[in-house]
mmCIF file of C-alpha atoms in Angstrom:
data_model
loop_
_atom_site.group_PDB
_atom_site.id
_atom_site.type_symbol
_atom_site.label_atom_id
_atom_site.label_comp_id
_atom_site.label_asym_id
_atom_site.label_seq_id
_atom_site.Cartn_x
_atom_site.Cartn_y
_atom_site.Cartn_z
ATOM 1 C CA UNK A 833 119.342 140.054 82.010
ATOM 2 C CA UNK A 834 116.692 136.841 81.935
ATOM 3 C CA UNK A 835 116.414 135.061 79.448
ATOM 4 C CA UNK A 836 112.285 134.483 78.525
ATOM 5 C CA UNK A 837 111.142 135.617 82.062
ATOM 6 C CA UNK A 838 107.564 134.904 81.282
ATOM 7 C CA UNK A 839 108.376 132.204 79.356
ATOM 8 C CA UNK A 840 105.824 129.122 80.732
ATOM 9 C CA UNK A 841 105.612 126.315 78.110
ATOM 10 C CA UNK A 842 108.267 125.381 76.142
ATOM 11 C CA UNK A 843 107.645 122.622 73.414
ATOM 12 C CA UNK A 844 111.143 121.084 71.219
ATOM 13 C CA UNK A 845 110.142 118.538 69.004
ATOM 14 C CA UNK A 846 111.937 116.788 66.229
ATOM 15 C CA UNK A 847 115.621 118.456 67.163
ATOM 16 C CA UNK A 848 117.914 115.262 66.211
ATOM 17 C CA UNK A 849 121.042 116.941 67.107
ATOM 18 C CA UNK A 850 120.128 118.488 70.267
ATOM 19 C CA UNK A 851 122.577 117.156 72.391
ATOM 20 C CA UNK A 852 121.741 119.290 75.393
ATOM 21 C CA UNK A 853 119.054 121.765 77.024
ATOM 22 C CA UNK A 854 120.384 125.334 76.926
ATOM 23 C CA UNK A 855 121.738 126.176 80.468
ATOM 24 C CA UNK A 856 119.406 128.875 80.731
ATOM 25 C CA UNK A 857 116.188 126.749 80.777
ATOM 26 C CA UNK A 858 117.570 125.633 84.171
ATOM 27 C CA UNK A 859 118.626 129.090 85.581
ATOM 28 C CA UNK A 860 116.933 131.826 84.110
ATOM 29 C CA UNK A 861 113.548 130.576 82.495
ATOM 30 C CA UNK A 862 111.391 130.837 86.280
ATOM 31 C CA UNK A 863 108.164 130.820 85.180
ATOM 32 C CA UNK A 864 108.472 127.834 83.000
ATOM 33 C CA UNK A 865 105.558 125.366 84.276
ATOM 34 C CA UNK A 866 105.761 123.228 81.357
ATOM 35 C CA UNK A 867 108.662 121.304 78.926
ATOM 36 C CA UNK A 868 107.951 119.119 76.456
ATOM 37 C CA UNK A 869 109.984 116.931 74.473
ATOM 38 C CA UNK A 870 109.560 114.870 71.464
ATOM 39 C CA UNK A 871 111.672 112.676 69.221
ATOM 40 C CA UNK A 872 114.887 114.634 70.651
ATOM 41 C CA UNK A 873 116.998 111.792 69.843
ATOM 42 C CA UNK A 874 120.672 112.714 71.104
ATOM 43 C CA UNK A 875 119.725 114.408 74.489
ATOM 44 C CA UNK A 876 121.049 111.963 77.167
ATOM 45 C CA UNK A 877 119.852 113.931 80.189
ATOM 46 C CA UNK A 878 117.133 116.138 81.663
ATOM 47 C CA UNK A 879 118.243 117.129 84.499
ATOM 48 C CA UNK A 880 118.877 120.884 86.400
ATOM 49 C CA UNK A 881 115.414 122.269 85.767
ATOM 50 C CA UNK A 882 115.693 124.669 89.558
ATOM 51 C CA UNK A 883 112.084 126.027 87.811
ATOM 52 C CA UNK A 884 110.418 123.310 86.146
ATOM 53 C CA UNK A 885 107.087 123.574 87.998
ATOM 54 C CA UNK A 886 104.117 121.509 86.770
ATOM 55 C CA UNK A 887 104.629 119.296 83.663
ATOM 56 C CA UNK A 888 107.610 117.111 82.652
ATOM 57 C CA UNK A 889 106.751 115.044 79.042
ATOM 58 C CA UNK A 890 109.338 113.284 77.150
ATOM 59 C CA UNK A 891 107.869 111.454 73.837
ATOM 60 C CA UNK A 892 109.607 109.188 71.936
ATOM 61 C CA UNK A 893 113.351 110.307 72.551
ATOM 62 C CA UNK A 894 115.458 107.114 72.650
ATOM 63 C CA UNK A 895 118.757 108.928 73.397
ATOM 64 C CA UNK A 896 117.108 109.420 77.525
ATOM 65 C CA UNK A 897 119.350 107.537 79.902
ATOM 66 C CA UNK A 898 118.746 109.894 83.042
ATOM 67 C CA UNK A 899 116.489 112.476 84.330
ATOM 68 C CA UNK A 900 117.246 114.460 87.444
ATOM 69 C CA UNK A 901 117.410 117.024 90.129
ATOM 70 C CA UNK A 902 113.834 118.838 89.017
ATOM 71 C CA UNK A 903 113.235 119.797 92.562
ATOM 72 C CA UNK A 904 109.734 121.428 91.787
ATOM 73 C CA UNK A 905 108.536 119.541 88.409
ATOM 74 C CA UNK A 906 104.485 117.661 89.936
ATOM 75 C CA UNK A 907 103.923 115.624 86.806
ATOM 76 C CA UNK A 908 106.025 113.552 84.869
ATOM 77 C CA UNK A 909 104.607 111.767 81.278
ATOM 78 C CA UNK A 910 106.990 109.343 79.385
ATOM 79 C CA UNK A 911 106.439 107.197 76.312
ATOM 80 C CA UNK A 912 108.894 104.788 74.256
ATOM 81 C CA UNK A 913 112.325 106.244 75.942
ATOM 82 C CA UNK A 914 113.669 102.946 75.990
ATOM 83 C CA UNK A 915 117.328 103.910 77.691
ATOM 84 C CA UNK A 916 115.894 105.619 80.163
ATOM 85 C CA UNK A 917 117.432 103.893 83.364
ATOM 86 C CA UNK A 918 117.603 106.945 86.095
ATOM 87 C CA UNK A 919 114.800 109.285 87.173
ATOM 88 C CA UNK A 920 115.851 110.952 90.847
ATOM 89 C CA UNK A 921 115.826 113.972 93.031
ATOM 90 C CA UNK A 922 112.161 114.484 91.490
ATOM 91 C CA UNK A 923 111.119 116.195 95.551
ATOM 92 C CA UNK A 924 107.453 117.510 94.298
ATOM 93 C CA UNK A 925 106.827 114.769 91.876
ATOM 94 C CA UNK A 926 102.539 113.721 92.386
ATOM 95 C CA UNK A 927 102.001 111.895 89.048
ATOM 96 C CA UNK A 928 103.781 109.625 87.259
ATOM 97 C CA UNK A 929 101.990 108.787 83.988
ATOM 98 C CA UNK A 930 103.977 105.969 81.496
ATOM 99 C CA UNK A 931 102.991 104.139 78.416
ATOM 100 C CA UNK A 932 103.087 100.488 78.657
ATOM 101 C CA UNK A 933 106.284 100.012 76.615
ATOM 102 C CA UNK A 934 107.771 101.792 79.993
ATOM 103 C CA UNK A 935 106.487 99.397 82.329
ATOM 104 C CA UNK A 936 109.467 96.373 83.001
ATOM 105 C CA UNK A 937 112.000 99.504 82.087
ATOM 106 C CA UNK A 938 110.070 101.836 84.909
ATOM 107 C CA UNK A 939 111.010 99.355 87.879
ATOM 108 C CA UNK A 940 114.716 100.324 87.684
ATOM 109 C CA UNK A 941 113.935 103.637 88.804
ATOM 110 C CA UNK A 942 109.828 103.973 90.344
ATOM 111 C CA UNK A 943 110.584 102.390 93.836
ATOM 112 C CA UNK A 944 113.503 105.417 94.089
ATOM 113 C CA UNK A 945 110.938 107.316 93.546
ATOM 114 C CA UNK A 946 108.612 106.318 96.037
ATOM 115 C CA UNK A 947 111.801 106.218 98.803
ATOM 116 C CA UNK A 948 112.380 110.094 97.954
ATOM 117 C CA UNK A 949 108.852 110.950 98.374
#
């Protein structure tokens, strides 16, 4: 049995003690096109998403150090995740969209980008 089969945006905002994303998201949610995430302080990591198809936006969540292996995800938004220091295996990414309070932190990780693509 699937969990949320049809599920295709999923918004989690202001969830201080998330720690980490449900392993489902990652395995059974495949029509989700679209996660959002705001001021989701303890989550270290993103990372897993197999279905994760169109939109990627993390908002204000300081606990970020790494985001990975979203093999399908085209768009990815940040703003103020200033520990954010890994973003790989991205294979579809097309956009990359970052608030200028990401810009000196972004050059750890935006030329990997480019390499993988």
């Amino acid at each position: 049995m699937q969990l949320l089969p049809r599920l295709k945006k999923l918004s989690l905002v202001g969830c201080p003690k998330l720690t980490a994303l449900p392993r489902q998201i990652g395995q059974e949610t495949t029509s989700l096109k679209e996660l959002q995430l705001g001021d989701v302080q303890s989550l270290k990591v993103v990372e897993n998403l197999a279905f994760l198809s169109e939109c990627l936006l993390i908002a204000r969540c300081e606990g970020i150090e790494r985001v990975s292996n979203i093999p399908l995800v085209r768009e990815l938004r940040i703003t103020f995740c200033p520990n954010l220091r890994r973003v790989e295996k991205l294979g579809s990414l097309e956009q990359v969209w970052l608030d200028e309070d990401m810009k000196d932190l972004s050059s750890l990780w935006v030329p990997g980008l480019k390499h993988q693509r």
